[in-house]
C-alpha positions as a Python dict, from the first residue, in 0.01 Angstrom:
ca = {
    (1, 'X'): (0, 0, 0),
    (2, 'X'): (136, 342, -93),
    (3, 'X'): (183, 587, 193),
    (4, 'X'): (-58, 868, 189),
    (5, 'X'): (113, 1208, 198),
    (6, 'X'): (-129, 1405, 416),
    (7, 'X'): (85, 1725, 352),
    (8, 'X'): (-55, 1708, 1),
    (9, 'X'): (-415, 1712, 115),
    (10, 'X'): (-379, 1991, 353),
    (11, 'X'): (-478, 1788, 671),
    (12, 'X'): (-124, 1747, 807),
    (13, 'X'): (-42, 1960, 1105),
    (14, 'X'): (323, 2060, 1131),
    (15, 'X'): (477, 2203, 1456),
    (16, 'X'): (622, 2561, 1427),
    (17, 'X'): (826, 2725, 1687),
    (18, 'X'): (791, 3081, 1790),
    (19, 'X'): (1131, 3265, 1739),
    (20, 'X'): (1015, 3608, 1831),
    (21, 'X'): (712, 3807, 1932),
    (22, 'X'): (650, 4192, 1931),
    (23, 'X'): (368, 4406, 2031),
    (24, 'X'): (232, 4615, 1748),
    (25, 'X'): (-76, 4762, 1908),
    (26, 'X'): (-287, 4690, 2208),
    (27, 'X'): (-483, 4405, 2010),
    (28, 'X'): (-216, 4310, 1754),
    (29, 'X'): (89, 4104, 1806),
    (30, 'X'): (357, 4003, 1546),
    (31, 'X'): (490, 3639, 1561),
    (32, 'X'): (799, 3505, 1380),
    (33, 'X'): (811, 3140, 1327),
    (34, 'X'): (987, 2848, 1163),
    (35, 'X'): (909, 2480, 1119),
    (36, 'X'): (1038, 2253, 1372),
    (37, 'X'): (1143, 2002, 1125),
    (38, 'X'): (1369, 2248, 940),
    (39, 'X'): (1177, 2270, 627),
    (40, 'X'): (1098, 2613, 456),
    (41, 'X'): (728, 2712, 436),
    (42, 'X'): (680, 2768, 69),
    (43, 'X'): (407, 3025, 11),
    (44, 'X'): (312, 3314, -208),
    (45, 'X'): (217, 3671, -81),
    (46, 'X'): (-165, 3660, -3),
    (47, 'X'): (-174, 3294, 110),
    (48, 'X'): (-270, 3189, 466),
    (49, 'X'): (-191, 2922, 723),
    (50, 'X'): (-433, 2748, 969),
    (51, 'X'): (-279, 2793, 1319),
    (52, 'X'): (-392, 2560, 1610),
    (53, 'X'): (-330, 2510, 1969),
    (54, 'X'): (-413, 2175, 2115),
    (55, 'X'): (-734, 2182, 2323),
    (56, 'X'): (-809, 2545, 2210),
    (57, 'X'): (-880, 2539, 1843),
    (58, 'X'): (-769, 2653, 1498),
    (59, 'X'): (-800, 2964, 1286),
    (60, 'X'): (-691, 3096, 937),
    (61, 'X'): (-429, 3365, 964),
    (62, 'X'): (-271, 3528, 678),
    (63, 'X'): (109, 3518, 631),
    (64, 'X'): (223, 3866, 657),
    (65, 'X'): (602, 3835, 559),
    (66, 'X'): (754, 3809, 227),
    (67, 'X'): (853, 3471, 63),
    (68, 'X'): (1186, 3641, -20),
    (69, 'X'): (1286, 3608, 335),
    (70, 'X'): (1273, 3223, 362),
    (71, 'X'): (1424, 3127, 686),
    (72, 'X'): (1111, 3212, 887),
    (73, 'X'): (762, 3354, 837),
    (74, 'X'): (551, 3591, 1020),
    (75, 'X'): (191, 3609, 1124),
    (76, 'X'): (9, 3916, 1265),
    (77, 'X'): (-244, 3816, 1519),
    (78, 'X'): (-525, 4021, 1643),
    (79, 'X'): (-672, 3925, 1982),
    (80, 'X'): (-1052, 3886, 1894),
    (81, 'X'): (-1157, 3531, 2009),
    (82, 'X'): (-1047, 3238, 2216),
    (83, 'X'): (-769, 3099, 2004),
    (84, 'X'): (-607, 3437, 1918),
    (85, 'X'): (-620, 3563, 2267),
    (86, 'X'): (-445, 3226, 2356),
    (87, 'X'): (-176, 3282, 2106),
    (88, 'X'): (-109, 3628, 2255),
    (89, 'X'): (-17, 3467, 2577),
    (90, 'X'): (256, 3261, 2399),
    (91, 'X'): (630, 3357, 2388),
    (92, 'X'): (946, 3278, 2201),
    (93, 'X'): (1029, 2898, 2219),
    (94, 'X'): (652, 2802, 2241),
    (95, 'X'): (503, 2564, 1984),
    (96, 'X'): (197, 2596, 1753),
    (97, 'X'): (42, 2397, 1490),
    (98, 'X'): (43, 2496, 1127),
    (99, 'X'): (-154, 2371, 819),
    (100, 'X'): (-103, 2505, 470),
    (101, 'X'): (-19, 2736, 322),
    (102, 'X'): (-366, 2764, 142),
    (103, 'X'): (-545, 2950, -116),
    (104, 'X'): (-456, 3158, -415),
    (105, 'X'): (-226, 3449, -357),
    (106, 'X'): (-172, 3778, -528),
    (107, 'X'): (-103, 3741, -906),
    (108, 'X'): (256, 3830, -902),
    (109, 'X'): (321, 3729, -1267),
    (110, 'X'): (51, 3961, -1390),
    (111, 'X'): (182, 4248, -1156),
    (112, 'X'): (549, 4237, -1276),
    (113, 'X'): (629, 4498, -1520),
    (114, 'X'): (341, 4728, -1411),
    (115, 'X'): (281, 5022, -1187),
    (116, 'X'): (115, 4927, -852),
    (117, 'X'): (-143, 5101, -638),
    (118, 'X'): (-151, 4911, -302),
    (119, 'X'): (-441, 4988, -73),
    (120, 'X'): (-491, 4876, 289),
    (121, 'X'): (-742, 4919, 554),
    (122, 'X'): (-698, 4851, 917),
    (123, 'X'): (-571, 4496, 979),
    (124, 'X'): (-565, 4444, 602),
    (125, 'X'): (-210, 4601, 600),
    (126, 'X'): (-98, 4254, 758),
    (127, 'X'): (-164, 4037, 437),
    (128, 'X'): (-72, 4315, 201),
    (129, 'X'): (268, 4368, 386),
    (130, 'X'): (368, 4029, 226),
    (131, 'X'): (316, 4179, -115),
    (132, 'X'): (468, 4522, -13),
    (133, 'X'): (795, 4362, 109),
    (134, 'X'): (806, 4127, -193),
    (135, 'X'): (783, 4431, -418),
    (136, 'X'): (1033, 4627, -211),
    (137, 'X'): (1294, 4320, -243),
    (138, 'X'): (1223, 4284, -621),
    (139, 'X'): (1194, 4665, -679),
    (140, 'X'): (1329, 4651, -1030),
    (141, 'X'): (1043, 4410, -1167),
    (142, 'X'): (784, 4671, -1112),
    (143, 'X'): (716, 5021, -1225),
    (144, 'X'): (590, 5300, -1007),
    (145, 'X'): (465, 5190, -670),
    (146, 'X'): (215, 5392, -447),
    (147, 'X'): (93, 5250, -111),
    (148, 'X'): (-209, 5398, 79),
    (149, 'X'): (-295, 5295, 431),
    (150, 'X'): (-582, 5387, 624),
    (151, 'X'): (-672, 5291, 999),
    (152, 'X'): (-902, 5406, 1270),
    (153, 'X'): (-657, 5612, 1475),
    (154, 'X'): (-292, 5659, 1547),
    (155, 'X'): (-308, 5383, 1826),
    (156, 'X'): (-400, 5118, 1577),
    (157, 'X'): (-111, 5194, 1326),
    (158, 'X'): (46, 4862, 1260),
    (159, 'X'): (414, 4823, 1158),
    (160, 'X'): (492, 5173, 1257),
    (161, 'X'): (867, 5133, 1242),
    (162, 'X'): (830, 4978, 882),
    (163, 'X'): (599, 5238, 773),
    (164, 'X'): (861, 5507, 851),
    (165, 'X'): (1104, 5325, 646),
    (166, 'X'): (867, 5300, 364),
    (167, 'X'): (793, 5667, 377),
    (168, 'X'): (1166, 5754, 340),
    (169, 'X'): (1205, 5542, 35),
    (170, 'X'): (1253, 5748, -290),
    (171, 'X'): (1118, 5473, -508),
    (172, 'X'): (788, 5437, -341),
    (173, 'X'): (511, 5667, -276),
    (174, 'X'): (365, 5603, 75),
    (175, 'X'): (55, 5791, 233),
    (176, 'X'): (-116, 5717, 555),
    (177, 'X'): (-446, 5845, 706),
    (178, 'X'): (-642, 5798, 1023),
    (179, 'X'): (-1023, 5821, 1066),
    (180, 'X'): (-971, 6017, 1418),
    (181, 'X'): (-644, 6200, 1497),
    (182, 'X'): (-495, 6274, 1832),
    (183, 'X'): (-307, 6593, 1911),
    (184, 'X'): (23, 6445, 1828),
    (185, 'X'): (-73, 6317, 1476),
    (186, 'X'): (85, 6507, 1189),
    (187, 'X'): (-53, 6300, 902),
    (188, 'X'): (-366, 6287, 704),
    (189, 'X'): (-712, 6263, 868),
    (190, 'X'): (-1011, 6091, 675),
    (191, 'X'): (-1100, 5772, 490),
    (192, 'X'): (-839, 5628, 276),
    (193, 'X'): (-1060, 5669, -19),
    (194, 'X'): (-988, 6043, -6),
    (195, 'X'): (-626, 5965, -85),
    (196, 'X'): (-690, 5805, -425),
    (197, 'X'): (-793, 6106, -634),
    (198, 'X'): (-451, 6272, -558),
    (199, 'X'): (-245, 5986, -674),
    (200, 'X'): (-89, 6028, -1003),
    (201, 'X'): (-110, 5699, -1209),
    (202, 'X'): (-137, 5591, -1561),
    (203, 'X'): (-456, 5384, -1518),
    (204, 'X'): (-373, 5146, -1827),
    (205, 'X'): (-50, 5051, -1668),
    (206, 'X'): (-151, 5019, -1319),
    (207, 'X'): (-271, 4729, -1113),
    (208, 'X'): (-466, 4816, -798),
    (209, 'X'): (-456, 4564, -501),
    (210, 'X'): (-653, 4613, -186),
    (211, 'X'): (-705, 4440, 137),
    (212, 'X'): (-930, 4570, 411),
    (213, 'X'): (-1259, 4551, 583),
    (214, 'X'): (-1561, 4456, 363),
    (215, 'X'): (-1726, 4803, 395),
    (216, 'X'): (-1401, 4958, 245),
    (217, 'X'): (-1426, 4769, -94),
    (218, 'X'): (-1710, 4927, -269),
    (219, 'X'): (-1596, 5285, -197),
    (220, 'X'): (-1230, 5210, -285),
    (221, 'X'): (-1352, 5035, -617),
    (222, 'X'): (-1565, 5344, -702),
    (223, 'X'): (-1275, 5568, -696),
    (224, 'X'): (-1056, 5336, -882),
    (225, 'X'): (-1296, 5319, -1160),
    (226, 'X'): (-1310, 5687, -1151),
    (227, 'X'): (-934, 5693, -1204),
    (228, 'X'): (-986, 5474, -1524),
    (229, 'X'): (-828, 5153, -1383),
    (230, 'X'): (-973, 4877, -1578),
    (231, 'X'): (-1199, 4614, -1384),
    (232, 'X'): (-949, 4322, -1482),
    (233, 'X'): (-667, 4534, -1321),
    (234, 'X'): (-829, 4560, -970),
    (235, 'X'): (-744, 4291, -721),
    (236, 'X'): (-896, 4238, -395),
    (237, 'X'): (-882, 3968, -102),
    (238, 'X'): (-1187, 3815, 51),
    (239, 'X'): (-1000, 3653, 346),
    (240, 'X'): (-1276, 3746, 604),
    (241, 'X'): (-1488, 3456, 485),
    (242, 'X'): (-1238, 3169, 545),
    (243, 'X'): (-1268, 2897, 796),
    (244, 'X'): (-1136, 2550, 723),
    (245, 'X'): (-890, 2630, 430),
    (246, 'X'): (-1019, 2297, 265),
    (247, 'X'): (-1330, 2398, 103),
    (248, 'X'): (-1527, 2150, 321),
    (249, 'X'): (-1701, 2357, 587),
    (250, 'X'): (-1884, 2583, 335),
    (251, 'X'): (-1810, 2893, 554),
    (252, 'X'): (-1653, 3085, 287),
    (253, 'X'): (-1875, 2968, -10),
    (254, 'X'): (-1999, 3253, -229),
    (255, 'X'): (-2241, 3084, -477),
    (256, 'X'): (-2013, 2831, -655),
    (257, 'X'): (-1668, 2972, -531),
    (258, 'X'): (-1497, 2887, -215),
    (259, 'X'): (-1263, 3167, -87),
    (260, 'X'): (-1017, 2939, 84),
    (261, 'X'): (-966, 2740, -245),
    (262, 'X'): (-1046, 2972, -536),
    (263, 'X'): (-921, 3287, -334),
    (264, 'X'): (-881, 3460, -110),
    (265, 'X'): (-749, 3694, -372),
    (266, 'X'): (-968, 3762, -675),
    (267, 'X'): (-985, 3995, -972),
    (268, 'X'): (-1269, 4225, -934),
    (269, 'X'): (-1438, 4154, -1271),
    (270, 'X'): (-1474, 3786, -1166),
    (271, 'X'): (-1682, 3845, -844),
    (272, 'X'): (-1843, 4190, -904),
    (273, 'X'): (-2181, 4034, -985),
    (274, 'X'): (-2155, 3780, -701),
    (275, 'X'): (-2421, 3886, -445),
    (276, 'X'): (-2251, 3885, -100),
    (277, 'X'): (-1893, 3888, -227),
    (278, 'X'): (-1829, 4271, -167),
}
């Protein structure tokens, strides 16, 4: 009898050791991990893994590091439930379970050679960070790059140190805005959509990629269409729908598509007419 390789089916749970943790915000924590068996986690920007703790549960979490940095991988975890709260109590040296990676990531081959407009809202910066750093590490493969990020307030600003580095780069345009400012905030105030009209782009050469809360998409897409970006050059992630990662639980099903298998990344033109998609 031939041995069944469960890793090919997505059911095998591998052990991963936490190498480092850092606090990003009051609710968000960054974990750097590596597989205990020494293998490299082979993933694409935009994919996710299922993270588990024995006796607690399992949840899908997007990989937020770039595959160009292969010795480890990073997860940004927001404490919103039983599992994620338990993860926040872990420290370097602790072990978690990992399944995956799963899903369809960002269409790198389509993006190469084009200008990019990358837009993140709130926790959406975490999965988009994987693509941002991939682009930074392969900067010559892409045209002009603009990154727009909006969050609720300065206290919820993710990856603050990295944002400062991105803002200092001469080959990337980075703008950040908050819905509500405090007295120390010196940046933009307002929704991320307000930044789009002022971005100088060639719409025919630009791919727009967005990750954020569902309420953001309709408004961002409307602004992108006003800029003249074609529907087949608008990319978004529907990761909020996912659960099992295997297309079995039906939690992420929208009509005949499964976000965890057919996505979470989709071209807008493919899902624009699917009720409940955005």
